Structure formats: structure tokens, C-alpha cells
Coordinates of C-alpha atoms in Angstrom, one line a residue:
X1428 CA 42.2 0.7 -24.8
X1429 CA 40.6 -1.1 -21.7
X1430 CA 38.0 -4.1 -22.5
X1431 CA 37.9 -5.8 -19.4
X1432 CA 35.1 -7.2 -18.5
X1433 CA 34.5 -8.7 -14.8
X1434 CA 31.4 -11.0 -14.0
X1435 CA 30.2 -11.0 -10.4
X1436 CA 28.9 -14.6 -9.7
X1437 CA 30.1 -18.1 -10.6
X1438 CA 26.9 -20.5 -9.9
X1439 CA 23.8 -18.6 -11.3
X1440 CA 23.0 -19.4 -15.1
X1441 CA 24.1 -16.2 -16.3
X1442 CA 27.3 -16.4 -15.2
X1443 CA 27.9 -20.2 -16.2
X1444 CA 27.0 -18.8 -19.4
X1445 CA 29.0 -16.2 -19.8
X1446 CA 31.7 -18.8 -18.9
X1447 CA 30.7 -20.7 -21.6
X1448 CA 31.1 -18.4 -24.3
X1449 CA 34.9 -18.1 -23.9
X1450 CA 35.0 -14.6 -24.5
X1451 CA 38.9 -13.3 -23.7
X1452 CA 37.3 -9.7 -22.8
X1453 CA 35.8 -11.6 -19.7
X1454 CA 39.3 -11.3 -16.9
X1455 CA 37.3 -13.3 -13.9
X1456 CA 34.4 -14.4 -12.3
X1457 CA 33.9 -13.6 -8.9
X1458 CA 31.5 -15.6 -6.9
X1459 CA 30.3 -15.0 -2.7
X1460 CA 33.8 -17.2 -1.7
X1461 CA 36.0 -14.4 -3.6
X1462 CA 34.3 -11.3 -2.9
X1463 CA 31.8 -10.0 -0.1
X1464 CA 30.0 -7.7 -1.8
X1465 CA 28.4 -6.6 1.5
X1466 CA 31.8 -4.5 2.5
X1467 CA 32.2 -1.9 0.2
X1468 CA 36.1 -2.0 1.3
X1469 CA 36.9 -5.2 1.1
X1470 CA 34.8 -5.8 -2.2
X1471 CA 36.6 -2.8 -3.5
X1472 CA 39.9 -3.9 -2.7
X1473 CA 39.2 -6.8 -4.5
X1474 CA 37.3 -5.4 -7.6
X1475 CA 40.4 -2.8 -7.7
X1476 CA 42.6 -5.4 -8.8
X1477 CA 41.1 -7.1 -12.0
X1478 CA 40.5 -3.2 -13.4
X1479 CA 38.0 -3.7 -15.2
X1480 CA 36.4 -1.4 -17.7
X1481 CA 32.7 -3.0 -17.1
X1482 CA 31.3 -5.1 -15.1
X1483 CA 28.7 -7.7 -15.3
X1484 CA 26.4 -8.2 -12.3
X1485 CA 25.3 -11.9 -12.5
X1486 CA 24.5 -12.5 -9.0
X1487 CA 21.4 -12.5 -7.1
X1488 CA 19.2 -13.7 -4.5
X1489 CA 16.3 -15.5 -6.5
X1490 CA 14.4 -17.9 -4.0
X1491 CA 11.1 -15.9 -4.5
X1492 CA 9.0 -17.7 -1.9
X1493 CA 11.7 -18.0 0.5
X1494 CA 12.8 -14.1 0.4
X1495 CA 9.3 -13.7 2.1
X1496 CA 11.1 -15.4 5.6
X1497 CA 14.6 -14.3 4.4
X1498 CA 14.0 -10.5 4.0
X1499 CA 17.1 -10.0 5.1
X1500 CA 19.0 -11.6 3.0
X1501 CA 17.2 -10.7 0.0
X1502 CA 17.6 -6.7 0.4
X1503 CA 21.2 -7.8 1.7
X1504 CA 22.3 -9.3 -2.1
X1505 CA 19.5 -7.5 -4.2
X1506 CA 19.7 -3.5 -2.6
X1507 CA 22.9 -3.0 -0.1
X1508 CA 25.2 -4.9 -2.4
X1509 CA 23.9 -3.6 -5.7
X1510 CA 24.1 -0.3 -4.4
X1511 CA 27.8 -1.6 -3.2
X1512 CA 28.5 -2.3 -7.4
X1513 CA 27.1 0.9 -7.8
X1514 CA 29.5 3.3 -5.9
X1515 CA 32.4 1.0 -6.4
X1516 CA 31.4 1.4 -10.4
X1517 CA 31.2 5.4 -10.0
X1518 CA 34.1 6.2 -8.1
X1519 CA 36.3 3.7 -10.7
X1520 CA 34.7 5.0 -14.1
X1521 CA 33.8 1.2 -14.8
X1522 CA 30.4 0.8 -16.3
X1523 CA 27.6 -1.7 -15.1
X1524 CA 25.3 -4.1 -16.5
X1525 CA 22.5 -5.4 -14.2
X1526 CA 20.3 -8.1 -15.2
X1527 CA 16.7 -7.5 -12.6
X1528 CA 12.9 -9.1 -13.3
X1529 CA 9.3 -9.1 -14.0
X1530 CA 8.9 -9.6 -10.8
X1531 CA 9.5 -5.6 -10.0
X1532 CA 6.2 -4.8 -11.3
X1533 CA 2.4 -5.9 -10.4
X1534 CA 1.1 -7.8 -13.0
X1535 CA -2.3 -6.5 -13.2
X1536 CA -1.6 -3.8 -16.5
X1537 CA -2.9 -6.1 -18.5
X1538 CA -0.6 -5.2 -21.8
X1539 CA 3.0 -5.7 -22.0
X1540 CA 5.4 -3.6 -19.5
X1541 CA 7.0 -0.6 -20.9
X1542 CA 10.9 0.2 -19.5
X1543 CA 9.9 3.1 -17.4
X1544 CA 6.4 2.1 -15.8
X1545 CA 6.2 2.5 -12.2
X1546 CA 7.4 0.1 -9.9
X1547 CA 5.1 -2.2 -7.9
X1548 CA 6.1 -5.8 -6.8
X1549 CA 4.1 -8.1 -4.6
X1550 CA 6.4 -9.6 -2.9
X1551 CA 10.2 -9.4 -1.3
X1552 CA 11.6 -10.7 -3.5
X1553 CA 10.2 -7.7 -6.4
X1554 CA 11.1 -5.7 -4.0
X1555 CA 14.9 -5.8 -3.3
X1556 CA 15.0 -6.1 -7.0
X1557 CA 13.5 -2.7 -7.4
X1558 CA 15.5 -1.3 -4.7
X1559 CA 18.7 -2.6 -6.6
X1560 CA 17.3 -0.6 -9.6
X1561 CA 16.7 2.4 -7.5
X1562 CA 20.2 2.4 -6.2
X1563 CA 22.0 2.0 -9.4
X1564 CA 20.0 4.8 -11.3
X1565 CA 20.7 7.3 -8.2
X1566 CA 24.6 5.9 -7.8
X1567 CA 25.6 5.8 -11.4
X1568 CA 22.7 6.1 -14.3
X1569 CA 25.6 7.8 -16.3
X1570 CA 26.8 4.4 -17.0
X1571 CA 25.3 1.6 -16.6
X1572 CA 22.6 -0.6 -18.1
X1573 CA 19.9 -2.5 -16.4
X1574 CA 18.3 -5.2 -18.5
X1575 CA 15.1 -7.0 -16.7
X1576 CA 14.4 -10.5 -18.2
X1577 CA 11.8 -13.5 -17.1
X1578 CA 11.1 -17.0 -17.0
X1579 CA 14.7 -17.4 -17.2
X1580 CA 16.4 -21.4 -18.6
X1581 CA 18.9 -23.4 -19.6
X1582 CA 21.0 -26.2 -19.1
X1583 CA 22.7 -25.2 -16.0
X1584 CA 21.2 -25.6 -12.3
X1585 CA 17.6 -25.3 -11.2
X1586 CA 14.8 -23.5 -13.7
X1587 CA 11.0 -24.8 -14.6
X1588 CA 12.2 -26.7 -17.8
X1589 CA 14.6 -29.3 -15.9
X1590 CA 12.1 -28.7 -13.6
X1591 CA 9.1 -30.5 -16.1
X1592 CA 11.8 -32.7 -17.7
X1593 CA 12.0 -34.4 -14.5
X1594 CA 8.7 -34.6 -12.8
X1595 CA 7.9 -35.6 -16.7
X1596 CA 10.0 -38.5 -15.7
X1597 CA 8.6 -39.1 -12.6
X1598 CA 5.2 -38.5 -11.9
X1599 CA 1.9 -39.9 -14.2
X1600 CA 0.2 -36.5 -14.9
X1601 CA 1.4 -32.7 -13.8
X1602 CA -0.8 -29.6 -13.1
X1603 CA 0.8 -26.6 -14.3
X1604 CA -0.6 -23.3 -13.6
X1605 CA -2.1 -21.2 -16.5
X1606 CA -3.5 -18.0 -15.7
X1607 CA 0.1 -16.3 -15.2
X1608 CA 1.8 -15.2 -18.2
X1609 CA 4.9 -14.4 -19.6
X1610 CA 7.9 -14.6 -21.5
X1611 CA 10.3 -17.9 -21.3
X1612 CA 13.9 -16.7 -22.1
X1613 CA 16.9 -18.8 -22.7
X1614 CA 19.7 -17.4 -20.8
X1615 CA 22.2 -17.8 -24.2
X1616 CA 20.4 -14.8 -25.6
X1617 CA 20.3 -12.8 -22.4
X1618 CA 23.9 -13.7 -21.6
X1619 CA 24.8 -12.2 -25.6
X1620 CA 23.0 -9.2 -24.3
X1621 CA 24.9 -8.6 -21.1
X1622 CA 28.0 -9.1 -22.8
X1623 CA 27.1 -6.6 -25.8
X1624 CA 26.0 -4.2 -23.1
X1625 CA 29.4 -4.3 -21.7
X1626 CA 31.3 -4.0 -24.3
X1627 CA 29.5 -1.3 -26.1
X1628 CA 28.7 0.7 -22.5
X1629 CA 24.4 0.6 -23.5
X1630 CA 22.7 2.7 -20.6
X1631 CA 19.6 2.4 -19.4
X1632 CA 16.7 0.1 -18.9
X1633 CA 15.7 -2.2 -21.1
X1634 CA 14.0 -5.3 -20.8
X1635 CA 15.3 -8.5 -22.5
X1636 CA 13.1 -11.6 -23.0
X1637 CA 12.8 -14.4 -25.9
X1638 CA 9.7 -13.9 -28.2
X1639 CA 6.3 -14.9 -27.7
X1640 CA 3.6 -15.0 -24.7
X1641 CA 2.8 -17.8 -22.9
X1642 CA 1.1 -19.2 -19.3
X1643 CA 3.2 -21.8 -17.6
X1644 CA 0.4 -24.3 -18.8
X1645 CA 1.8 -23.5 -22.0
X1646 CA 5.3 -23.4 -21.3
X1647 CA 4.8 -26.6 -19.9
X1648 CA 3.3 -28.2 -22.7
X1649 CA 6.0 -26.8 -25.6
X1650 CA 8.8 -28.3 -23.1
X1651 CA 7.1 -31.9 -23.2
X1652 CA 6.4 -31.5 -27.1
X1653 CA 9.7 -30.6 -28.1
X1654 CA 11.5 -33.3 -25.3
X1655 CA 9.2 -36.4 -26.8
X1656 CA 10.3 -34.7 -30.3
X1657 CA 14.0 -35.0 -29.4
X1658 CA 13.9 -38.4 -27.5
X1659 CA 14.7 -36.4 -24.3
X1660 CA 11.0 -38.3 -23.3
X1661 CA 9.6 -41.6 -23.9
X1662 CA 6.6 -40.8 -23.5
X1663 CA 3.9 -38.0 -22.8
X1664 CA 1.9 -37.4 -19.5
X1665 CA -1.4 -35.4 -19.0
X1666 CA -0.5 -31.8 -18.5
X1667 CA -3.4 -30.0 -16.7
X1668 CA -3.9 -26.5 -16.6
X1669 CA -4.9 -25.5 -13.2
X1670 CA -5.4 -22.1 -11.5
X1671 CA -2.8 -20.0 -9.3
X1672 CA -5.4 -20.4 -6.8
X1673 CA -5.3 -24.2 -6.5
X1674 CA -1.3 -24.1 -6.3
X1675 CA -0.8 -21.5 -3.5
X1676 CA 2.8 -20.1 -2.6
X1677 CA 4.1 -18.0 0.0
X1678 CA 5.0 -14.9 -2.4
X1679 CA 2.6 -13.5 -4.6
X1680 CA 3.4 -13.6 -8.7
X1681 CA 2.3 -11.3 -11.2
X1682 CA -0.8 -12.8 -13.3
X1683 CA 0.9 -10.9 -16.8
X1684 CA 4.2 -9.7 -16.9
X1685 CA 5.0 -9.8 -20.6
X1686 CA 7.7 -7.1 -21.3
X1687 CA 7.9 -4.3 -23.5
X1688 CA 11.3 -5.1 -25.7
X1689 CA 10.7 -1.4 -28.2
X1690 CA 14.2 -0.2 -26.8
X1691 CA 16.2 -3.0 -27.7
X1692 CA 16.5 -2.2 -31.0
X1693 CA 17.7 1.5 -30.9
X1694 CA 20.5 0.7 -27.8
X1695 CA 21.3 -3.1 -29.2
X1696 CA 23.0 -4.6 -32.5
X1697 CA 20.9 -7.2 -33.2
X1698 CA 20.1 -8.0 -30.1
X1699 CA 16.4 -8.2 -30.0

């Protein structure tokens, strides 16, 4: 039985975490230098050499604010390239696991978003990810799994935890937004979830995050507390809550983007 899993992406948080799992079923990690996802024929030629039973797409355009200026690049990677992957997966009867985001929602619902709630993105990043989701479901809903997640952090790359730890060493105090609410997610659990989806051919749209609900301010306070306990920081600094209006950004963020994970228990074993 063919259990080969091919990962699209090499340098992102999820791809690096999957690489650290040293799972024998994962036969390759393809970054943008190895495969051009925008050219279907060239992409298909590269992917076919691996004869994968499943593909985990860990590649995405994730620069939320820059996407407002680089909409073409965001749509190319988050929509058109994803559509090419879905077409390849369908043609080759290959299971596709794709990671999406809470930013496909507006953030104004006031309660956790369910997997079948309608898209209503507030910026280019969220809109491009929503378009990628739709492309997968149009081409290969029969054997695909879309895993939406939020606020991912890890020891790899750039993320909120690493940024806070750096700034807490450099600054006398920090101002952090307290009216954007979601759920932080360790990439460790997300990687395990994606790997299981690939192995077990889990289908459908599902939400995976860690437990709990927090604002960015709450998250920053917890980061400092844990860093002090573990010796990553030597002294505490004041962390001040501020509203979104005090820290304007090019892209609008959802104010409440907690994801309902109720479908996980039935679709995944031990992944909740």
C-alpha cells in the first residue's frame, strides 16, 4: 500500500515542524525553489516523480499587511497555486491536506465560528485564502481536508511568541492590543493533525487550534509569565492593553475569530 506523503513547503513553521517529526512516510519537502506551483505542467512533472498518496500543503502567502499591496502575489500562492494542487490531486487520485485560516471570517459573529459558516474576509490575505478553499472544494472535495487554524506559533520562523520575547528584552514596556480575540495554536499539535489527516485520508473542513480563548494582550502577558518562570527572561516589563484603534494596520483584523472545533472528535483520533 502506498503511504507516501509529500509536503509542499520547506521554510515555514508547519513544514519545519513536520520535518522534525522524522516520519518515514514523508518522502519530500518541496519549496518554491524546487517546484513552481503557478505552472501546472511543470508542477505536475515534479510532483509525479514522488507518486504521493497524499500531499500536505504547508505553503502560503502569510504577510497579512503586505498582502494589501501585493494582492497578485497573495492570490497567486493562496488561490491559483492551491487550485493547481487540487487539480493535480484529482488527476492522480491523491489525498490533499490544506491549511487555512481564521481570517476567512469577518470576526464580528461574537461566538465561535463553525466549519460551515460563510466566508466574509476583511482583507486580501483572508480573501485569497478563502478563494483557495473554494478551489479545493470545487475540484477535489471527494478526497481533501481543509484544516483552518489561528495564531500559530513555534520555535521556527517569525511569530508572535518570538516577537514578544525579543521585544520584552529590548523595550522598557510594551503596548499590546486587547480587543482582538482568538486562540493561540502551537504548531506541534497542528503538524500532528495534518499528518493524521494525510495518513487516514480525513475529508472535509475542520478547525484545529489549542484550547482556550485570549486577546493578544492576554497572550503577551502569559508569554512573559512563562518566560520568567523558565528563565528565558530575567525581568518583567509593563505590558499595557490598548485598543485596535491605537495601533492601525493596513489590513483589518477580525475582532473575534475563535474557531469551533466540534467536528474534530468525530473525524480525527486523539486530535482535539
